[in-house]
JSON list of C-alpha atoms in Angstrom, two decimals:
[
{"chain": "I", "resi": 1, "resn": "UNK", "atom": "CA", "xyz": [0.00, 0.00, 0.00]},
{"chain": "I", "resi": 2, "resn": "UNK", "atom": "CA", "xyz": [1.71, 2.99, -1.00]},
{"chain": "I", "resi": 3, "resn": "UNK", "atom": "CA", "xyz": [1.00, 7.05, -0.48]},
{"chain": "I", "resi": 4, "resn": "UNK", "atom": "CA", "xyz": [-1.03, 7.68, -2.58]},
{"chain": "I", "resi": 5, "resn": "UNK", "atom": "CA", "xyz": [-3.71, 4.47, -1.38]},
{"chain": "I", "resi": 6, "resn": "UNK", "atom": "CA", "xyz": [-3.09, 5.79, 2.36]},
{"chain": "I", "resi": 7, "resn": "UNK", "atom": "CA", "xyz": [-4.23, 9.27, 0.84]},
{"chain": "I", "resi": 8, "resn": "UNK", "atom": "CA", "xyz": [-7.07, 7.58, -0.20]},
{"chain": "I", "resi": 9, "resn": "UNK", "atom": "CA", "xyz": [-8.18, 5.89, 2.20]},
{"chain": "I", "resi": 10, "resn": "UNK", "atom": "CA", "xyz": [-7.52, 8.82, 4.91]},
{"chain": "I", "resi": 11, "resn": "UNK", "atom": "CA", "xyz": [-9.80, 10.48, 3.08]},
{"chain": "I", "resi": 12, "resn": "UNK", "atom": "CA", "xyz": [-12.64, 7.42, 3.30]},
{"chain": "I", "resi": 13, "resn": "UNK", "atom": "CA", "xyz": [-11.91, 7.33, 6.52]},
{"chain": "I", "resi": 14, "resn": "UNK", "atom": "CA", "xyz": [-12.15, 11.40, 7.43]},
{"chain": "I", "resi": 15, "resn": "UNK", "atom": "CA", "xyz": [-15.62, 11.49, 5.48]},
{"chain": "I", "resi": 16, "resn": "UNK", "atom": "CA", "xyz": [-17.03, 8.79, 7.40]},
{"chain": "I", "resi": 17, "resn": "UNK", "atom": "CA", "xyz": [-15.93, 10.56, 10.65]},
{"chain": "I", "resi": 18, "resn": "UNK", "atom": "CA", "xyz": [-17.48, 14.30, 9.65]},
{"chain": "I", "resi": 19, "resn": "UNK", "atom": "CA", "xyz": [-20.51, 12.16, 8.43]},
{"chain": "I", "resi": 20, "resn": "UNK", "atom": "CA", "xyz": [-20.71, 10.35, 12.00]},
{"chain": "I", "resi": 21, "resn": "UNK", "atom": "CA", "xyz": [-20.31, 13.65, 13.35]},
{"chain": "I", "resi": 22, "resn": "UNK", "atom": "CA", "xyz": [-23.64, 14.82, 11.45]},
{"chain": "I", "resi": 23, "resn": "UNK", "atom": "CA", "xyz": [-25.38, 11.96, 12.30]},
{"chain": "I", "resi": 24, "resn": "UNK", "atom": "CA", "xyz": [-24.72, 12.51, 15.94]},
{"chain": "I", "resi": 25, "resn": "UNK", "atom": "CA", "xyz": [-26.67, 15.76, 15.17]},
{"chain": "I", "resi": 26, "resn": "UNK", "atom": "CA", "xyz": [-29.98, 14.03, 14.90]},
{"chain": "I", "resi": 27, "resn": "UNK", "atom": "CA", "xyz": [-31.07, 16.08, 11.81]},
{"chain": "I", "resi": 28, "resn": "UNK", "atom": "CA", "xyz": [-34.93, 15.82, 11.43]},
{"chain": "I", "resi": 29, "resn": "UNK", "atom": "CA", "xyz": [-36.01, 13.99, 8.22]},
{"chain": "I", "resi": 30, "resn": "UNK", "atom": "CA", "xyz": [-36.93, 15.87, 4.75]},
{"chain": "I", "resi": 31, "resn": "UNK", "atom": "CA", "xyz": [-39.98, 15.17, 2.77]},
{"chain": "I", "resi": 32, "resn": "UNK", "atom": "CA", "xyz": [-37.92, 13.21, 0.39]},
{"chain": "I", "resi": 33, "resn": "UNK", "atom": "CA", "xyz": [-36.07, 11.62, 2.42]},
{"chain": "I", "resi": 34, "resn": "UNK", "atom": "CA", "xyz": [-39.39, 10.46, 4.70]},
{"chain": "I", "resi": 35, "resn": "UNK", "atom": "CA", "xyz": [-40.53, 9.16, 1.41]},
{"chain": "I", "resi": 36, "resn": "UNK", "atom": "CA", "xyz": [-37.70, 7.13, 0.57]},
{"chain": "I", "resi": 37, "resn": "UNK", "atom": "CA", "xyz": [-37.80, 5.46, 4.28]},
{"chain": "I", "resi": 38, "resn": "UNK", "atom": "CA", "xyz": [-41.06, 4.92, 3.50]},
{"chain": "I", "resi": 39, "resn": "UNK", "atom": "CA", "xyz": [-40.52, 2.62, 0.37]},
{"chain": "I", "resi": 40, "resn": "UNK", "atom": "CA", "xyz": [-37.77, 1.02, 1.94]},
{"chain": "I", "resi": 41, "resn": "UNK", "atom": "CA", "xyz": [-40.28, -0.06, 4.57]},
{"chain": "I", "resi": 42, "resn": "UNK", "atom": "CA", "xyz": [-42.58, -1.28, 2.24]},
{"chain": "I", "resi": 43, "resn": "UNK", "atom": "CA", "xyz": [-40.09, -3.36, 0.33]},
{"chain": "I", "resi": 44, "resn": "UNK", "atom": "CA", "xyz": [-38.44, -4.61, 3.76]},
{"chain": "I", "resi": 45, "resn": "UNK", "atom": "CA", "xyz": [-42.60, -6.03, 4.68]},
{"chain": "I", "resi": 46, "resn": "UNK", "atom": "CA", "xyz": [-42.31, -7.91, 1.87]},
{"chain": "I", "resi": 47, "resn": "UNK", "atom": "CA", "xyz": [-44.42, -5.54, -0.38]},
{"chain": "I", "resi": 48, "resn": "UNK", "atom": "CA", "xyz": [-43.66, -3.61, -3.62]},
{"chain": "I", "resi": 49, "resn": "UNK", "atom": "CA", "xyz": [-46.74, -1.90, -4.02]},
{"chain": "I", "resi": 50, "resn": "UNK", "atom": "CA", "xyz": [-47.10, 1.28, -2.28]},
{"chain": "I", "resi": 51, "resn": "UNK", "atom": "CA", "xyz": [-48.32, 3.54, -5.34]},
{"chain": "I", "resi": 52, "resn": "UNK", "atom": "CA", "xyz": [-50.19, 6.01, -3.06]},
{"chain": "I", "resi": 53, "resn": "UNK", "atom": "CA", "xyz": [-46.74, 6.73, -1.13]},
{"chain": "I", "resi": 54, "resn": "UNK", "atom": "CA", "xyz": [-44.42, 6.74, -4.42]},
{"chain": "I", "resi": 55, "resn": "UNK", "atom": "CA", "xyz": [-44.21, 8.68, -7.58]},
{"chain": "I", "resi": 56, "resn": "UNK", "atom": "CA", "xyz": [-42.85, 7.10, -11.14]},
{"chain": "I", "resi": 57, "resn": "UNK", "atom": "CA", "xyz": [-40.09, 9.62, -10.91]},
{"chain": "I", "resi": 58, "resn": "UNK", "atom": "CA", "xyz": [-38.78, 8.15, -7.96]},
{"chain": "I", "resi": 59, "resn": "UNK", "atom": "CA", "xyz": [-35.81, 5.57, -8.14]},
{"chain": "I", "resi": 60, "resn": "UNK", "atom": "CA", "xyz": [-36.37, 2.02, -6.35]},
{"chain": "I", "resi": 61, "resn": "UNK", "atom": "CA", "xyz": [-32.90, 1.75, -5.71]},
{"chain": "I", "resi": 62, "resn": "UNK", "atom": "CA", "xyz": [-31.66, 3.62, -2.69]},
{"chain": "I", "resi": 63, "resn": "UNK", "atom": "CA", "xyz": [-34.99, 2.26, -0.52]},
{"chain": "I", "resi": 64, "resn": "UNK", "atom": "CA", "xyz": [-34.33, -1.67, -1.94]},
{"chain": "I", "resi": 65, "resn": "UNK", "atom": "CA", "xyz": [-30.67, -1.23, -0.45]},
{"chain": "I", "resi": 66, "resn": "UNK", "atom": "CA", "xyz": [-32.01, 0.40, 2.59]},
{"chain": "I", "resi": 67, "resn": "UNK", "atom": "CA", "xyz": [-35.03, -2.29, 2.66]},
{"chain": "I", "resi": 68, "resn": "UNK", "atom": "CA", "xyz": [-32.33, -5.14, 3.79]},
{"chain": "I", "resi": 69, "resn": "UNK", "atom": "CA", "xyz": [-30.82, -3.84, 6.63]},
{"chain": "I", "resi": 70, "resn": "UNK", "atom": "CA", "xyz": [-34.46, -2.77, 7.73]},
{"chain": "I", "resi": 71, "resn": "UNK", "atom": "CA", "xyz": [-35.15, -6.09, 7.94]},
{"chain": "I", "resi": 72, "resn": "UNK", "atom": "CA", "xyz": [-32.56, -7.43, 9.93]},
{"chain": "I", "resi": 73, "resn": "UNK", "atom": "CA", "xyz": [-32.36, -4.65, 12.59]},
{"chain": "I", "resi": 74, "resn": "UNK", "atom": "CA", "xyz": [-35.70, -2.71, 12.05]},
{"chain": "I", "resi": 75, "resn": "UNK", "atom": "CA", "xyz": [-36.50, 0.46, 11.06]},
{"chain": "I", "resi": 76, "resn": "UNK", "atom": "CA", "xyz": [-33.42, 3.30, 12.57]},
{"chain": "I", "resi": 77, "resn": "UNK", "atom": "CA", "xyz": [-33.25, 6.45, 10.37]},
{"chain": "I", "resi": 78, "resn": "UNK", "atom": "CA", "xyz": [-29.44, 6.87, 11.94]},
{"chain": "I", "resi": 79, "resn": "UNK", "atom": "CA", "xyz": [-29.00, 3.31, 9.79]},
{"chain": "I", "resi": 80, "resn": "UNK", "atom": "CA", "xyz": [-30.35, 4.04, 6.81]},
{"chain": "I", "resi": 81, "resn": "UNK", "atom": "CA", "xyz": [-28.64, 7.46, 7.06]},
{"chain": "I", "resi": 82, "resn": "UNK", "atom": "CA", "xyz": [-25.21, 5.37, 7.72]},
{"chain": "I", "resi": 83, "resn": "UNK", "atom": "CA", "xyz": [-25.62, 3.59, 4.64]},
{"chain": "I", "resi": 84, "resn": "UNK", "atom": "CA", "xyz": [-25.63, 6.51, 2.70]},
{"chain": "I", "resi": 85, "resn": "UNK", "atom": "CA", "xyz": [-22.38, 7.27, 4.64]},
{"chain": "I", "resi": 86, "resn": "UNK", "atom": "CA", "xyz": [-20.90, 3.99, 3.16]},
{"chain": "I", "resi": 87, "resn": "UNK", "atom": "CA", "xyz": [-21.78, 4.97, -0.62]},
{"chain": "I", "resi": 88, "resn": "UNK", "atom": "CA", "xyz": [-20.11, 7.97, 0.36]},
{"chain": "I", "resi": 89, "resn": "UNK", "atom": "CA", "xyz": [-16.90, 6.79, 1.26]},
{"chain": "I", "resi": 90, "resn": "UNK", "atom": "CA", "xyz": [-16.98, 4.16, -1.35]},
{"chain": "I", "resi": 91, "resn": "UNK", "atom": "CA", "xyz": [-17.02, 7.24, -3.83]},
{"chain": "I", "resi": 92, "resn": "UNK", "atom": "CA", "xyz": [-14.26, 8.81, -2.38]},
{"chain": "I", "resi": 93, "resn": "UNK", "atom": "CA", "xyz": [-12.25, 5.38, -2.99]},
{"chain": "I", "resi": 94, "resn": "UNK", "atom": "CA", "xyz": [-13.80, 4.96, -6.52]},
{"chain": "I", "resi": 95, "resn": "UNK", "atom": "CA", "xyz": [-12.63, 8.73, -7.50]},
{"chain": "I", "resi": 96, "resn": "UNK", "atom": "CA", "xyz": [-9.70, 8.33, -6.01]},
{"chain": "I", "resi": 97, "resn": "UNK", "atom": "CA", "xyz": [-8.34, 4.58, -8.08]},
{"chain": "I", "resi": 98, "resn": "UNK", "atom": "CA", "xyz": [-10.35, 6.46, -11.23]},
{"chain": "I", "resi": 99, "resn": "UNK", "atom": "CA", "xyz": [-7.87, 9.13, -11.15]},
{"chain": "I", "resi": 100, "resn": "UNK", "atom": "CA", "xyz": [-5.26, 6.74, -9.85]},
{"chain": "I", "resi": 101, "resn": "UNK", "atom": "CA", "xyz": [-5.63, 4.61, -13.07]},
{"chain": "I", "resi": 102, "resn": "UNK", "atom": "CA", "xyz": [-5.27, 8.21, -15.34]},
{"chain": "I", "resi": 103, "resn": "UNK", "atom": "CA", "xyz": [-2.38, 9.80, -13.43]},
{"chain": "I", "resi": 104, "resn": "UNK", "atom": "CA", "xyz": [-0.76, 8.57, -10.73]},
{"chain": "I", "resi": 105, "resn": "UNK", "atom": "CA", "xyz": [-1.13, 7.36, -6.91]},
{"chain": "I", "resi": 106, "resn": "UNK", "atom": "CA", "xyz": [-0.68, 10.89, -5.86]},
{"chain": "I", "resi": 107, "resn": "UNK", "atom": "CA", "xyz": [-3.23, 12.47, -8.14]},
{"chain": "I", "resi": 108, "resn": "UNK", "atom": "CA", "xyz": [-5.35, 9.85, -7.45]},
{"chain": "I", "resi": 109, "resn": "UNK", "atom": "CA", "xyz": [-5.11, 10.98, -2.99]},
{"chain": "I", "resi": 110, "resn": "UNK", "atom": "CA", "xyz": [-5.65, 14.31, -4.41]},
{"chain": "I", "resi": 111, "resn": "UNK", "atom": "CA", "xyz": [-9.09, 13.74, -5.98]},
{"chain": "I", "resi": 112, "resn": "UNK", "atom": "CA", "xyz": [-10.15, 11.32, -3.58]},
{"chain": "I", "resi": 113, "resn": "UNK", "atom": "CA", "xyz": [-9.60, 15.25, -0.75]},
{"chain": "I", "resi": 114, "resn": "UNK", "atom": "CA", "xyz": [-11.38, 17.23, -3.00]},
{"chain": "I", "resi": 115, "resn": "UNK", "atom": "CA", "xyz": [-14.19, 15.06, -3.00]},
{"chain": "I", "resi": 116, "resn": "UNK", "atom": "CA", "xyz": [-14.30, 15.18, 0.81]},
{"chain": "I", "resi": 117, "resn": "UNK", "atom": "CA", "xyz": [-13.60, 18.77, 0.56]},
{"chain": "I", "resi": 118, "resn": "UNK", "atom": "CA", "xyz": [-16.58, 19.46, -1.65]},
{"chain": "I", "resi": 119, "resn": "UNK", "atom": "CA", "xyz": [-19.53, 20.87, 0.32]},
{"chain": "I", "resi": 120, "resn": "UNK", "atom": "CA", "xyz": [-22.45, 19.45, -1.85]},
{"chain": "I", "resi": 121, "resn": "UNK", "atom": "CA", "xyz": [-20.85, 16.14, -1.23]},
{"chain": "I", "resi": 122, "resn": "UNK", "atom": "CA", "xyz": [-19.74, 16.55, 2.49]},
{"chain": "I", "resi": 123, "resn": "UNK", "atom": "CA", "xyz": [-23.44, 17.90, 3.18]},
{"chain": "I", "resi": 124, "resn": "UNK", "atom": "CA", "xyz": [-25.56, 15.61, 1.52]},
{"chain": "I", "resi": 125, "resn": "UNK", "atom": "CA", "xyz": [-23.15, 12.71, 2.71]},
{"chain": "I", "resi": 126, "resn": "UNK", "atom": "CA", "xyz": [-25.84, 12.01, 5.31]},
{"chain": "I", "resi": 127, "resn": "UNK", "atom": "CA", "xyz": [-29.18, 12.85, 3.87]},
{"chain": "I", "resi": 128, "resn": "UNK", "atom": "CA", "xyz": [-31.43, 9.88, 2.60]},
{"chain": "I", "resi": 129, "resn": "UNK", "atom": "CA", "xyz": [-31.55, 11.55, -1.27]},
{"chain": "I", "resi": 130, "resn": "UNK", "atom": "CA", "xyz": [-30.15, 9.86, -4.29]},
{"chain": "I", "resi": 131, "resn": "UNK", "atom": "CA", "xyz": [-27.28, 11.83, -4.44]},
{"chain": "I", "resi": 132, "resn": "UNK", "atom": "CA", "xyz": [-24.24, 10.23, -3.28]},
{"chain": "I", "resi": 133, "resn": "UNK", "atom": "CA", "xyz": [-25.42, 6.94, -4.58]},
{"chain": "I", "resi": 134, "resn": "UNK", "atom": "CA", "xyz": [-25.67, 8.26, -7.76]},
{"chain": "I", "resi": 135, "resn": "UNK", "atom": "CA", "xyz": [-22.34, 9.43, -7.93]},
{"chain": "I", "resi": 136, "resn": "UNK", "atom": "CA", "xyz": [-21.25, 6.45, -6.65]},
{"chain": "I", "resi": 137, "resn": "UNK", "atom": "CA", "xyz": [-22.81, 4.64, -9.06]},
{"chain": "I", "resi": 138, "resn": "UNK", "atom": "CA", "xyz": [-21.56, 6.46, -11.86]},
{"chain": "I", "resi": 139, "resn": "UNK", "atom": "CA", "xyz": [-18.08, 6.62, -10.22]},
{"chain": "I", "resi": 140, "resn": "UNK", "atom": "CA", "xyz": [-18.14, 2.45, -10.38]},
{"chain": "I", "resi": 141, "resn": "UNK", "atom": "CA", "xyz": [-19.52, 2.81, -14.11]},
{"chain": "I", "resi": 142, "resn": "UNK", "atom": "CA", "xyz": [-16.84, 5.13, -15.04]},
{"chain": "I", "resi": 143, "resn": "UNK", "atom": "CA", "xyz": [-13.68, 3.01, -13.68]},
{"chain": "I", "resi": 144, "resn": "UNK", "atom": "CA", "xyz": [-14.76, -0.02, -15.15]},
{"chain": "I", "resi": 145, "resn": "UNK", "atom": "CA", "xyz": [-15.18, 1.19, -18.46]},
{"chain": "I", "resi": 146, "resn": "UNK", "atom": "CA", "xyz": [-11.48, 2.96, -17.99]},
{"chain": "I", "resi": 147, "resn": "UNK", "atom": "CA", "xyz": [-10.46, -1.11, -16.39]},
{"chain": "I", "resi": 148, "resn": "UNK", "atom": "CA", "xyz": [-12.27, -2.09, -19.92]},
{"chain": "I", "resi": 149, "resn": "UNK", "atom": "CA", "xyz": [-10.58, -0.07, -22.06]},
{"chain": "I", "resi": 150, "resn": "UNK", "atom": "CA", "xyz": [-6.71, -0.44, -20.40]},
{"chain": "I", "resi": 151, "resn": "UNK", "atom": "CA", "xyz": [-7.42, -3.78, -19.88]}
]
């Protein structure tokens, strides 16, 4: 593991801490947010039909991945709110071997900061939106198709 993967992963690692920090906080929930919870409850009772609680334009995704843990250790915004924390920091890492696999280990610490340094990211890092997933997502879809095309 060299400098520029510690960089990397002190970064992770610093995001999840300010994040814990905000969760500490105990911010109240936001309409979206309470409707997200609320499909994730209705996928972790076994039930994908809640039309009257969800709107087409609203992504399954984030309340399926929040649905599991729901089901193991019940409903805890803080959780759900965690796991959001966790596609945060696996963003950071993502960003940071994406511009690894471009430049170089130390570019790649460097990106992986600025993420944590941005303040869209740092303050939605704990908010139950589709935000940091997203750019999670599209952080994993972007350094496999640079792993695809290097090879």
């Amino acid at each position: 593991m060299g400098a520029g993967d510690v960089g990397i992963a002190s970064a992770a690692l610093c995001y999840v801490a300010i994040q814990v920090w905000s969760l500490a906080r105990r911010v109240p929930l936001g309409h979206d947010e309470a409707v997200y919870l609320l499909r994730a409850r209705y996928f972790a009772g076994g039930s994908a039909d809640a039309a009257g609680y969800w709107a087409p334009y609203r992504a399954p995704g984030l309340p399926a991945v929040l649905s599991v843990p729901m089901r193991i250790f019940g409903e805890s915004i803080t959780l759900s709110r965690f796991i959001v924390v966790l596609f945060g920091a696996v963003a950071i890492v993502l960003i940071g071997l994406l511009a690894r696999s471009l430049s170089d280990a130390r570019v790649g610490a460097v990106a992986a900061w600025l993420l944590v340094s941005s303040a869209a990211f740092t303050d939605y890092g704990s908010l139950l939106l589709l935000d940091i997933p997203g750019v999670t997502l599209s952080l994993a879809a972007a350094l496999s198709l640079e792993y695809a095309v290097r090879g």
